[in-house]
XYZ file of N, CA and C in Angstrom:
834
model
N 18.629 -0.425 -85.130
C 19.519 -0.766 -85.062
C 20.810 0.268 -84.601
N 20.211 1.330 -85.175
C 20.888 2.440 -84.967
C 21.107 3.030 -83.269
N 19.836 2.385 -82.855
C 19.450 2.558 -81.235
C 20.574 1.671 -80.236
N 20.739 0.262 -80.875
C 21.859 -0.470 -79.766
C 22.944 -0.285 -80.438
N 23.482 0.165 -81.332
C 25.124 0.438 -81.598
C 25.100 1.780 -81.078
N 23.769 2.623 -80.459
C 24.014 4.862 -79.869
C 24.852 3.627 -77.967
N 23.237 2.574 -77.864
C 23.780 1.919 -76.223
C 24.927 1.074 -76.285
N 25.350 0.789 -77.226
C 27.322 -0.091 -76.725
C 27.919 0.799 -77.392
N 28.204 2.123 -77.986
C 29.007 2.465 -77.908
C 29.210 3.572 -76.644
N 27.588 3.947 -76.252
C 27.968 5.233 -75.293
C 27.048 4.557 -73.630
N 28.263 3.035 -73.119
C 27.465 2.524 -72.563
C 26.732 3.712 -71.094
N 28.009 4.658 -71.030
C 27.736 5.676 -69.607
C 27.469 6.541 -70.516
N 26.560 7.195 -69.730
C 25.288 8.183 -69.861
C 26.087 9.826 -69.569
N 26.066 10.558 -70.073
C 27.411 11.429 -70.962
C 26.835 12.087 -69.801
N 25.772 12.737 -68.590
C 26.058 13.335 -67.111
C 27.256 12.462 -66.401
N 27.075 10.846 -66.401
C 27.866 10.633 -65.585
C 29.388 10.477 -65.902
N 29.377 11.012 -67.354
C 30.979 11.299 -67.945
C 31.526 12.624 -67.283
N 30.264 13.405 -67.555
C 30.757 14.747 -67.321
C 31.023 14.950 -66.089
N 30.411 14.571 -64.972
C 30.899 14.410 -63.835
C 32.558 13.883 -63.223
N 32.636 12.313 -64.172
C 33.480 11.667 -63.739
C 34.988 12.895 -64.029
N 34.810 13.728 -64.974
C 35.486 14.612 -65.682
C 35.770 15.755 -64.672
N 34.750 15.861 -64.210
C 35.648 17.104 -63.959
C 35.583 16.772 -62.442
N 35.526 15.736 -62.019
C 36.047 15.225 -60.691
C 37.574 14.999 -60.787
N 37.872 14.124 -62.168
C 39.056 13.938 -62.280
C 40.353 15.592 -62.267
N 39.622 16.623 -62.635
C 39.898 18.188 -63.377
C 40.191 18.568 -61.423
N 39.251 17.720 -61.134
C 39.347 18.907 -59.367
C 40.716 18.251 -58.208
N 40.770 17.117 -58.493
C 41.827 16.577 -57.660
C 42.999 16.556 -58.705
N 43.329 16.834 -59.188
C 44.403 16.910 -60.407
C 45.648 17.657 -60.016
N 44.634 18.892 -59.252
C 45.662 19.756 -58.423
C 46.338 19.203 -56.907
N 45.562 18.754 -56.434
C 46.391 17.820 -55.209
C 46.877 17.007 -54.867
N 47.610 16.183 -53.686
C 48.445 15.158 -53.372
C 47.059 13.801 -53.893
N 47.503 12.913 -54.107
C 46.834 11.845 -55.244
C 46.319 11.469 -54.006
N 44.848 10.423 -53.654
C 43.971 10.279 -52.501
C 44.950 9.171 -51.775
N 45.332 8.215 -53.246
C 46.080 6.968 -52.331
C 47.194 7.527 -51.569
N 47.638 8.559 -51.758
C 48.872 9.220 -50.584
C 47.961 9.492 -49.133
N 47.524 10.385 -49.661
C 46.310 11.302 -47.878
C 46.212 10.458 -47.470
N 45.417 8.865 -48.263
C 44.584 8.303 -46.642
C 45.948 7.677 -46.160
N 46.503 7.217 -47.494
C 48.164 6.646 -46.252
C 48.102 7.842 -45.067
N 48.484 8.546 -45.685
C 48.905 9.733 -44.254
C 48.080 9.560 -43.115
N 46.731 9.779 -43.716
C 45.918 9.426 -42.531
C 45.790 8.628 -41.620
N 45.779 7.562 -42.337
C 45.842 6.154 -41.519
C 47.105 5.867 -40.365
N 48.174 6.296 -41.325
C 49.348 6.563 -40.527
C 48.876 7.518 -39.014
N 48.398 8.807 -39.743
C 48.100 10.000 -37.727
C 47.359 8.962 -37.272
N 46.552 8.186 -37.439
C 45.402 7.589 -37.276
C 45.972 6.592 -36.302
N 46.900 5.300 -36.806
C 47.932 4.176 -35.512
C 48.843 5.523 -35.186
N 48.722 6.480 -35.102
C 50.289 6.663 -34.238
C 49.428 7.148 -33.108
N 48.150 8.234 -33.167
C 47.314 8.970 -32.222
C 46.813 7.072 -31.384
N 46.280 6.299 -32.286
C 45.528 5.051 -30.870
C 47.008 4.735 -30.240
N 47.877 4.735 -30.887
C 49.406 3.632 -30.125
C 49.867 5.007 -29.558
N 49.196 5.966 -29.459
C 49.789 7.128 -28.205
C 48.976 7.247 -26.729
N 47.440 6.475 -27.136
C 46.444 6.812 -26.493
C 46.510 5.559 -25.704
N 46.746 4.249 -26.248
C 47.603 2.855 -25.746
C 48.551 3.417 -24.686
N 49.112 3.858 -25.288
C 50.666 3.625 -24.327
C 50.259 4.400 -23.353
N 49.457 5.815 -23.381
C 49.036 6.668 -22.257
C 48.043 6.096 -20.905
N 47.007 4.927 -21.897
C 46.619 4.562 -20.892
C 47.360 2.960 -19.884
N 48.156 2.885 -20.468
C 48.682 1.316 -20.148
C 49.689 2.436 -18.662
N 50.150 3.462 -19.314
C 50.615 4.127 -18.290
C 50.181 4.521 -16.757
N 49.139 4.623 -16.975
C 48.185 5.370 -16.158
C 47.688 4.114 -15.543
N 47.415 3.037 -15.885
C 46.472 1.892 -15.209
C 48.123 1.295 -14.524
N 49.047 1.305 -14.639
C 50.351 0.941 -14.290
C 50.445 1.579 -13.108
N 50.877 3.084 -12.857
C 50.388 3.630 -11.862
C 49.562 3.582 -10.925
N 48.196 3.367 -11.239
C 47.388 3.562 -10.359
C 46.761 2.049 -10.012
N 47.103 0.967 -10.470
C 46.974 -0.548 -10.191
C 47.264 -0.474 -8.562
N 48.297 -0.240 -8.259
C 48.952 -0.051 -6.612
C 48.171 0.539 -5.480
N 47.360 1.760 -6.281
C 46.225 2.436 -5.451
C 45.293 1.672 -5.497
N 44.581 1.237 -6.554
C 43.654 0.584 -6.796
C 43.442 -0.584 -5.603
N 44.199 -1.334 -5.682
C 44.634 -3.235 -5.246
C 44.635 -2.161 -3.751
N 45.099 -1.609 -3.236
C 45.323 -0.844 -1.494
C 43.305 -0.257 -1.465
N 42.857 0.363 -2.094
C 41.630 0.806 -1.905
C 40.862 -0.109 -1.808
N 41.196 -1.507 -2.633
C 39.923 -2.709 -2.407
C 40.592 -3.497 -1.844
N 41.322 -4.082 -1.328
C 41.366 -4.421 0.368
C 41.318 -3.465 1.584
N 41.132 -2.397 1.533
C 40.604 -1.738 2.896
C 39.096 -1.979 2.734
N 38.568 -1.481 1.308
C 37.095 -1.717 1.226
C 36.737 -3.055 1.469
N 37.704 -4.240 2.079
C 36.796 -5.710 2.347
C 37.249 -5.564 3.582
N 38.395 -4.835 4.152
C 38.283 -4.935 5.604
C 37.738 -3.976 6.078
N 37.161 -3.273 5.841
C 35.784 -1.980 6.005
C 34.520 -3.003 5.955
N 34.342 -3.812 5.249
C 33.266 -4.564 5.319
C 33.286 -5.869 5.736
N 34.404 -6.528 6.528
C 34.323 -7.627 7.409
C 33.895 -7.049 8.521
N 34.797 -5.584 8.824
C 34.294 -4.870 10.592
C 32.925 -5.177 10.366
N 32.616 -4.418 9.369
C 30.908 -4.328 9.199
C 30.405 -5.087 9.885
N 30.652 -6.308 9.170
C 29.684 -7.335 9.233
C 29.969 -8.324 10.586
N 30.898 -7.761 11.059
C 31.235 -8.399 12.746
C 30.514 -7.341 13.789
N 30.547 -6.206 13.331
C 29.873 -5.192 14.133
C 28.322 -5.897 14.110
N 28.026 -6.032 12.979
C 26.308 -6.374 12.741
C 25.821 -7.806 13.599
N 26.567 -8.585 13.450
C 26.529 -9.738 13.368
C 27.039 -9.902 15.497
N 27.655 -8.841 16.131
C 27.257 -8.916 17.412
C 26.228 -7.912 17.737
N 25.868 -6.935 17.243
C 24.418 -6.024 17.528
C 23.409 -7.428 16.872
N 23.418 -7.739 16.558
C 22.271 -9.184 15.938
C 21.945 -9.946 17.536
N 23.358 -10.456 17.864
C 23.507 -10.935 18.973
C 22.893 -10.307 20.583
N 23.372 -9.079 20.468
C 22.888 -8.481 21.394
C 21.047 -8.548 21.634
N 20.720 -8.081 20.312
C 19.284 -7.955 20.126
C 18.493 -9.347 20.755
N 19.086 -10.247 20.379
C 18.676 -11.441 20.378
C 18.584 -12.173 22.220
N 19.949 -11.406 22.332
C 19.882 -11.063 24.171
C 18.664 -10.731 24.547
N 18.327 -9.454 24.631
C 17.323 -8.700 24.959
C 16.226 -8.867 24.507
N 15.938 -9.588 23.770
C 14.575 -10.046 23.704
C 14.448 -11.217 24.284
N 15.764 -11.833 24.320
C 15.491 -13.584 25.586
C 15.338 -12.743 27.299
N 15.852 -11.288 27.426
C 15.674 -10.846 28.629
C 14.359 -10.252 28.542
N 13.566 -9.634 28.358
C 12.352 -9.077 27.626
C 10.873 -9.804 28.063
N 11.290 -10.893 27.178
C 10.627 -12.091 27.432
C 10.377 -13.045 28.843
N 11.987 -13.044 29.300
C 11.387 -13.481 30.460
C 10.444 -12.480 31.503
N 11.239 -10.901 31.436
C 11.160 -10.234 32.078
C 8.674 -10.498 32.187
N 8.891 -10.312 30.988
C 7.655 -10.581 30.629
C 6.665 -12.022 31.396
N 7.102 -12.571 31.402
C 6.851 -13.769 31.768
C 6.643 -13.687 33.531
N 7.443 -13.045 34.442
C 7.505 -12.941 35.361
C 6.513 -11.473 35.756
N 6.692 -10.638 35.201
C 5.208 -9.370 35.395
C 4.261 -10.017 35.660
N 4.084 -11.264 34.584
C 2.486 -11.748 34.248
C 2.381 -12.432 35.419
N 3.732 -13.377 35.806
C 3.210 -14.157 37.101
C 2.769 -13.517 38.539
N 3.483 -12.219 38.675
C 3.419 -11.407 39.381
C 1.683 -10.760 39.666
N 0.926 -10.725 38.254
C -0.811 -10.335 38.067
C -1.409 -11.410 38.805
N -1.182 -12.665 39.033
C -2.198 -13.480 40.032
C -1.782 -14.670 39.860
N -2.884 -15.742 39.978
C -2.530 -17.335 40.438
C -2.145 -17.809 38.864
N -1.741 -19.213 38.531
C -1.386 -19.498 37.586
C -2.753 -19.476 36.823
N -4.055 -19.951 36.369
C -5.084 -19.175 35.622
C -4.793 -18.105 35.473
N -4.695 -17.097 36.208
C -4.890 -15.579 35.032
C -3.730 -15.486 35.109
N -2.771 -15.754 35.429
C -1.406 -15.743 34.536
C -1.523 -16.350 33.153
N -2.243 -17.025 32.906
C -2.331 -17.681 31.686
C -3.698 -16.876 30.403
N -4.505 -16.505 31.350
C -5.125 -15.884 30.828
C -5.253 -14.728 30.561
N -3.944 -13.455 31.524
C -3.167 -12.196 30.739
C -2.670 -12.837 29.946
N -1.567 -13.708 30.021
C -1.012 -13.890 28.148
C -1.128 -13.805 27.197
N -2.651 -14.540 27.540
C -3.268 -15.025 26.249
C -3.501 -13.853 25.446
N -4.593 -12.916 26.390
C -5.106 -11.740 26.113
C -4.140 -10.714 25.759
N -2.470 -10.670 26.364
C -1.840 -9.479 25.714
C -1.019 -9.850 24.580
N -1.176 -10.741 24.363
C -0.707 -11.514 22.824
C 1.435 -12.019 23.048
N 1.508 -12.048 24.860
C 2.833 -12.299 25.033
C 3.391 -14.344 25.912
N 1.896 -14.675 24.709
C 2.591 -16.571 24.851
C 1.887 -16.891 23.291
N 2.063 -18.125 23.496
C 1.972 -18.854 21.750
C 0.103 -18.808 22.615
N -0.530 -19.101 21.266
C -1.510 -19.963 21.617
C -2.257 -21.162 20.117
N -2.710 -22.050 21.096
C -2.736 -23.367 20.181
C -4.332 -24.043 20.502
N -5.217 -23.903 19.219
C -6.229 -24.375 19.695
C -7.116 -24.177 17.991
N -8.674 -24.901 18.271
C -9.779 -24.744 17.612
C -10.274 -22.672 17.088
N -10.495 -23.444 15.861
C -10.366 -21.731 15.438
C -10.849 -21.740 13.801
N -10.728 -20.278 13.270
C -10.809 -20.665 12.158
C -9.475 -20.174 10.940
N -9.416 -19.954 9.666
C -8.794 -19.493 8.680
C -9.697 -18.963 7.608
N -8.775 -17.466 7.608
C -9.398 -16.374 6.650
C -8.848 -16.218 5.844
N -9.120 -16.293 4.483
C -8.056 -15.809 3.155
C -8.880 -15.032 2.925
N -7.798 -13.926 2.441
C -8.639 -12.612 2.018
C -7.560 -11.782 1.028
N -8.312 -11.943 -0.316
C -6.700 -11.934 -1.415
C -7.271 -10.338 -2.254
N -6.427 -10.145 -3.818
C -6.722 -9.249 -4.056
C -7.894 -9.994 -5.212
N -8.240 -8.849 -5.855
C -9.625 -9.978 -7.544
C -8.013 -9.861 -8.204
N -8.576 -10.813 -9.223
C -7.901 -11.687 -9.815
C -6.883 -10.483 -11.358
N -7.866 -9.744 -11.555
C -7.389 -8.696 -12.489
C -6.871 -6.981 -11.978
N -6.358 -7.512 -9.909
C -5.962 -6.075 -9.334
C -4.696 -5.204 -10.067
N -5.484 -4.128 -10.026
C -4.168 -3.093 -10.776
C -3.874 -2.619 -9.800
N -2.696 -1.933 -9.316
C -1.976 -0.370 -8.589
C -2.764 0.455 -9.336
N -3.594 1.333 -8.321
C -4.048 2.602 -8.406
C -3.666 3.762 -8.807
N -3.977 4.574 -9.254
C -3.496 6.141 -9.767
C -3.276 6.838 -8.504
N -3.115 6.678 -7.081
C -2.772 7.524 -6.125
C -3.768 7.726 -5.352
N -3.772 8.818 -4.266
C -5.280 8.830 -3.537
C -5.908 7.798 -3.149
N -6.933 7.825 -2.839
C -8.016 5.869 -2.018
C -8.223 5.497 -2.665
N -8.769 4.827 -4.009
C -9.343 4.228 -4.217
C -10.501 3.820 -3.838
N -10.707 3.399 -3.052
C -12.361 2.737 -2.560
C -13.303 4.562 -2.371
N -12.554 5.556 -2.639
C -13.586 6.687 -2.473
C -13.541 7.421 -3.715
N -13.239 6.660 -5.046
C -13.603 7.012 -5.784
C -14.590 5.790 -6.918
N -14.219 5.765 -8.390
C -15.008 5.181 -9.184
C -13.892 4.056 -9.565
N -12.691 4.931 -9.665
C -11.830 3.424 -10.216
C -11.269 2.383 -9.477
N -12.019 2.021 -7.967
C -11.386 0.959 -7.581
C -11.675 0.094 -7.708
N -13.079 -0.251 -8.582
C -13.518 -1.356 -9.397
C -12.647 -2.208 -10.288
N -11.628 -1.187 -10.917
C -10.436 -1.464 -11.872
C -9.409 -1.937 -11.012
N -8.652 -1.543 -9.960
C -7.971 -2.010 -9.394
C -8.213 -3.395 -7.995
N -9.591 -3.461 -7.229
C -9.473 -4.474 -6.679
C -8.804 -4.779 -5.823
N -7.891 -4.018 -5.275
C -6.828 -4.315 -4.089
C -7.367 -4.334 -2.715
N -7.303 -4.993 -1.643
C -7.705 -4.917 -0.588
C -6.747 -3.895 0.588
N -7.812 -3.150 1.146
C -7.000 -1.951 1.891
C -7.003 -2.170 3.302
N -6.221 -1.374 3.892
C -6.026 -1.392 5.528
C -7.359 -1.909 6.450
N -8.236 -0.530 5.461
C -9.902 -0.316 6.454
C -10.258 -2.097 6.230
N -10.095 -2.887 5.015
C -10.749 -3.908 5.013
C -10.532 -4.828 5.849
N -8.882 -4.831 6.612
C -8.421 -5.710 7.457
C -8.829 -5.488 8.327
N -9.468 -4.110 8.788
C -9.389 -3.361 9.752
C -10.728 -3.974 10.409
N -11.713 -4.457 9.406
C -13.095 -4.183 9.690
C -12.961 -5.833 9.625
N -12.108 -6.727 9.523
C -12.255 -8.025 9.137
C -12.176 -8.158 10.494
N -10.383 -8.060 11.254
C -9.761 -8.167 12.801
C -11.101 -8.085 13.658
N -11.808 -6.687 14.074
C -12.891 -5.721 14.426
C -13.822 -7.129 14.689
N -14.084 -7.025 13.609
C -15.134 -8.529 13.089
C -14.756 -9.465 14.358
N -14.203 -10.519 14.154
C -13.393 -11.431 14.385
C -13.704 -11.517 16.230
N -12.943 -10.138 16.601
C -12.617 -9.564 17.814
C -13.931 -10.077 18.271
N -15.057 -8.828 17.758
C -16.236 -9.240 18.259
C -17.246 -10.317 17.739
N -17.165 -11.027 17.481
C -17.181 -12.415 16.627
C -16.928 -13.682 17.853
N -16.222 -13.424 18.866
C -15.945 -14.128 20.114
C -14.220 -15.052 19.693
N -13.275 -14.442 19.037
C -12.226 -14.342 19.322
C -11.258 -13.773 20.586
N -10.341 -15.266 20.542
C -9.816 -15.207 21.649
C -8.378 -14.616 21.519
N -7.851 -15.146 20.408
C -6.380 -14.783 19.557
C -6.545 -14.601 18.003
N -5.920 -13.428 17.858
C -5.896 -13.601 16.050
C -4.309 -13.436 15.204
N -4.015 -13.611 14.661
C -2.432 -13.403 13.439
C -3.525 -13.110 12.328
N -2.336 -12.027 11.321
C -3.020 -12.091 10.427
C -1.194 -12.459 9.569
N -0.853 -13.050 8.752
C 0.421 -13.606 8.392
C 1.607 -13.619 9.124
N 1.350 -14.377 10.096
C 1.794 -15.208 11.101
C 2.278 -13.566 11.917
N 1.635 -12.431 11.790
C 1.294 -11.522 12.611
C 1.256 -11.169 13.889
N 1.322 -11.642 15.040
C 0.069 -11.981 16.437
C -0.147 -10.618 17.069
N -1.364 -10.107 16.673
C -1.987 -8.915 17.526
C -2.172 -8.786 18.378
N -2.387 -7.248 19.005
C -2.933 -7.563 20.721
C -3.292 -6.422 20.498
N -3.528 -5.555 21.956
C -4.815 -4.337 22.081
C -4.208 -3.437 21.320
N -2.716 -3.265 20.569
C -1.644 -2.092 20.689
C -1.671 -2.214 19.697
N -1.975 -3.471 18.350
C -1.448 -3.677 17.132
C -2.743 -2.365 16.724
N -1.160 -1.938 15.708
C -2.330 -1.264 14.238
C -2.111 -1.685 13.068
N -3.005 -1.347 12.178
C -3.033 -1.894 10.840
C -3.017 -0.472 9.946
N -2.604 -0.389 9.115
C -2.171 1.044 8.428
C -1.801 0.751 7.395
N -1.521 1.769 6.481
C -1.678 1.282 5.055
C -0.696 2.589 4.403
N 0.525 2.489 3.755
C 1.882 3.437 3.562
C 1.991 2.795 1.660
N 1.557 4.059 0.585
C 0.624 3.804 -0.213
C 0.409 2.094 -0.439
N 0.839 1.129 -1.282
C -0.038 0.273 -1.788
C -0.082 -0.836 -1.171
N 1.304 -0.727 0.171
C 1.317 -2.134 0.976
C 0.031 -1.722 2.378
N 0.024 -2.794 2.827
C -0.628 -2.904 4.430
C 0.002 -2.585 5.536
N 0.841 -2.117 6.207
C 1.475 -2.824 7.233
C 0.611 -3.340 8.795
N 1.462 -3.978 9.420
C 0.771 -4.301 10.410
C 2.127 -4.343 11.591
N 1.648 -3.640 12.413
C 3.061 -3.269 13.662
C 4.363 -2.717 12.718
N 3.544 -1.838 11.748
C 5.117 -1.378 10.882
C 5.646 -2.466 10.546
N 5.299 -3.589 10.000
C 6.037 -4.872 9.167
C 5.296 -5.126 7.859
N 5.357 -4.625 6.639
C 4.711 -4.676 5.637
C 4.367 -5.996 5.160
N 3.038 -6.382 5.165
C 2.362 -7.639 4.272
C 2.302 -7.744 3.088
N 2.036 -9.160 2.370
C 2.158 -9.367 0.606
C 0.084 -9.828 1.126
N -0.479 -9.347 -0.017
C -1.187 -10.859 -0.309
C -1.045 -12.260 -0.773
N -1.447 -13.322 -0.793
C -3.186 -13.270 0.014
C -2.471 -12.625 1.258
N -3.710 -12.261 2.157
C -3.676 -12.029 3.993
C -4.863 -13.607 4.321
N -3.673 -14.249 5.166
C -4.362 -15.535 6.071
C -4.803 -14.707 7.846
N -6.029 -14.485 8.256
C -6.529 -14.386 9.406
C -6.560 -15.959 10.139
N -5.476 -15.662 10.662
C -6.493 -17.286 11.725
C -6.618 -16.729 13.410
N -7.578 -17.027 13.668
C -8.247 -16.747 14.912
C -8.310 -17.802 15.899
N -8.428 -18.312 16.903
C -8.197 -19.391 17.807
C -9.820 -19.129 18.734
N -10.822 -19.939 18.908
C -12.072 -19.885 19.128
C -13.197 -20.564 18.902
N -14.101 -20.857 19.309
C -14.929 -21.559 19.240
C -15.174 -21.778 17.915
N -14.677 -22.838 16.883
C -14.596 -22.968 15.385
C -16.229 -22.051 14.419
N -16.973 -23.074 15.184
C -18.441 -23.013 13.957
C -18.964 -21.894 14.606
N -18.749 -21.566 15.414
C -19.683 -20.599 15.929
C -19.433 -18.923 16.091
N -18.053 -19.194 15.685
C -17.013 -17.605 15.561
C -17.605 -17.933 14.194
N -16.956 -19.060 12.991
C -17.354 -18.475 11.758
C -18.677 -17.996 11.656
N -19.301 -18.724 11.927
C -21.264 -18.472 12.173
C -21.648 -16.960 12.704
N -20.942 -16.839 13.614
C -21.185 -15.056 14.405
C -20.231 -14.339 13.387
N -19.660 -14.591 12.440
C -18.288 -13.942 11.972
C -19.265 -13.263 10.627
N -19.768 -14.293 9.962
C -20.439 -14.382 8.510
C -21.760 -13.610 8.221
N -22.373 -13.734 9.812
C -23.516 -13.340 9.572
C -23.445 -11.293 10.474
N -22.390 -11.016 11.133
C -21.906 -9.908 11.516
C -22.036 -9.136 10.944
N -22.099 -7.344 11.006
C -21.975 -6.413 9.869
C -20.585 -6.374 9.208
N -19.343 -6.935 9.539
C -17.885 -7.294 9.461
C -18.055 -8.577 8.245
N -19.094 -8.524 8.996
C -18.708 -10.716 7.459
C -19.436 -10.162 6.501
N -20.330 -9.696 6.502
C -21.513 -8.919 5.727
C -20.457 -8.206 4.415
N -19.867 -6.867 5.238
C -19.094 -5.860 4.341
C -17.962 -6.793 3.591
N -17.329 -8.094 4.520
C -16.183 -8.350 3.398
C -17.318 -9.413 2.176
N -18.383 -9.593 2.482
C -18.803 -10.197 0.963
C -19.589 -9.350 0.361
N -19.749 -8.263 0.386
C -20.479 -7.222 -0.359
C -18.866 -6.944 -0.865
N -17.434 -6.848 -0.320
C -15.990 -6.896 -1.130
C -16.253 -7.677 -2.509
N -16.646 -8.972 -2.081
C -16.513 -9.917 -2.507
C -17.139 -10.282 -3.712
N -18.626 -9.690 -4.032
C -19.680 -9.407 -4.654
C -19.398 -8.469 -5.384
N -19.053 -7.515 -4.821
C -18.997 -5.524 -5.638
C -17.845 -5.516 -6.186
N -16.522 -6.255 -6.138
C -15.192 -5.680 -6.551
C -14.442 -6.929 -6.297
N -14.501 -7.631 -6.828
C -14.261 -8.777 -7.114
C -13.037 -9.598 -5.904
N -13.326 -9.227 -4.666
C -12.202 -9.588 -3.632
C -11.990 -10.915 -3.481
N -11.182 -11.850 -2.881
C -11.400 -13.368 -3.035
C -11.610 -13.100 -1.274
N -12.881 -14.204 -1.349
C -11.956 -14.501 0.166
C -12.211 -16.090 0.415
N -12.301 -17.305 1.840
C -12.458 -18.534 2.385
C -12.113 -18.005 3.077
N -13.773 -19.039 3.886
C -13.232 -19.440 5.560
C -13.532 -20.851 5.692
N -12.369 -21.116 6.151
C -13.200 -22.809 6.673
C -13.174 -22.646 8.078
N -13.517 -23.620 8.929
C -13.402 -24.105 10.442
C -11.708 -25.064 10.440
N -11.272 -24.607 11.400
C -9.977 -25.715 11.654
C -9.653 -25.998 13.295
N -9.436 -27.026 12.999
C -9.699 -28.158 14.754
C -8.070 -27.946 15.628
N -7.225 -26.922 14.652
C -6.244 -27.004 14.886
C -5.409 -25.628 14.473
N -4.922 -24.563 15.114
C -5.069 -23.188 14.803
C -3.790 -23.144 16.062
N -2.188 -22.584 15.239
C -1.546 -22.311 16.249
C -0.937 -20.429 15.733
N -0.741 -20.089 16.871
C -0.520 -18.417 16.587
C 0.505 -18.005 17.665
N 1.447 -17.575 16.853
C 3.269 -17.303 17.203
C 3.102 -16.049 18.208
N 3.410 -16.105 19.776
C 4.024 -15.134 20.555
C 3.752 -13.147 19.689
N 3.359 -12.226 20.329
C 3.611 -11.318 19.520
C 4.930 -10.595 19.737
N 5.719 -10.302 18.883
C 7.464 -9.775 18.799
C 7.738 -9.177 19.883
N 6.730 -8.562 20.330
C 7.415 -7.390 21.406
C 5.877 -6.908 22.148
N 5.939 -7.106 23.468
C 4.825 -6.778 24.083
C 5.376 -5.498 24.931
N 4.571 -5.156 25.420
C 4.835 -3.597 26.391
C 3.531 -3.889 27.373
N 4.368 -4.388 28.846
C 3.529 -4.680 29.707
C 3.559 -3.516 30.453
N 2.376 -2.934 30.993
C 1.868 -1.909 31.536
C 0.657 -2.373 32.975
N 1.234 -1.848 33.275
C 0.848 -2.283 34.981
C 0.306 -0.956 35.856
N -0.743 -0.615 36.707
C -1.357 0.204 37.688
C -1.580 0.027 39.302
N -1.054 1.358 39.599
C -0.607 1.085 40.706
C -1.538 1.841 41.561
N -1.614 1.359 42.924
C -2.888 2.480 43.030
C -2.307 4.005 43.912
N -3.360 5.260 43.499
C -2.775 6.034 44.038
C -2.597 5.969 45.599
N -1.462 7.363 46.056
C -1.417 7.134 47.630
C -1.666 8.888 47.979
N -1.908 9.441 48.784
C -1.826 10.439 49.112
C -0.683 11.542 49.496
N 0.145 10.766 48.921
C 1.607 11.538 48.519
C 1.246 12.347 47.169
N 0.871 10.996 46.261
C 0.946 11.316 45.029
C -0.438 12.154 44.287
N -0.961 12.183 45.950
C -2.375 13.665 45.313
C -1.951 15.044 45.558
N -0.928 14.721 47.026
C -0.697 16.114 47.430
C 0.451 16.592 46.145
């Protein structure tokens, strides 16, 4: 009972009571805490009001300048957009003119049959006929490599990416198997086309392509498919599928349409004269 009585009479621990008394003695010599808090609050409100007032005044002064700069920027955008539209229109007209001149140059190369053949081989005309469709895609678990040429490292099995050299071999194999015209993702290939790599991207005539890569080839569909799959390049593609998970699918098509190349350089040769020899 004496313990319970002591707890009831001394509900606050002696240490806490001593600390409270010491704090009260220390605060007794200064201003009351409530007064200091009020003064601090008042000073904070005055400072905030001053900041808001100065900010509003600056915004009021700067508003006309900002509005003027915005209008000038909008006018500049409109002018540049109009200039870009005019340039685009000019480019379209020049392309049409170049295409017409190319057709004229092809007509001067010989008879109608030879003109058509030259146009097909040069990629200057649209092509339509039987052929094959070959789709080459990255492996399902393909990831971006850590730099360098993954095909030359043991890490390629972890990336499963289709490389520019793979498409080069596919295209060359199709040409060798009898293809008359070839395109990749709608990009017509010519004798001057280049398939290169820029980082992880594959460029065809400096235009980036994204997987899956759809290769269309015009030719004797069934025979073209058989010859390509039996060729060294076809076996190479099959090895990529077996060893690295590259996905491929080939089918014979009755109607394949290939667009004309966007830009074709027409080159002609002239016989050398005695004047040139001298």
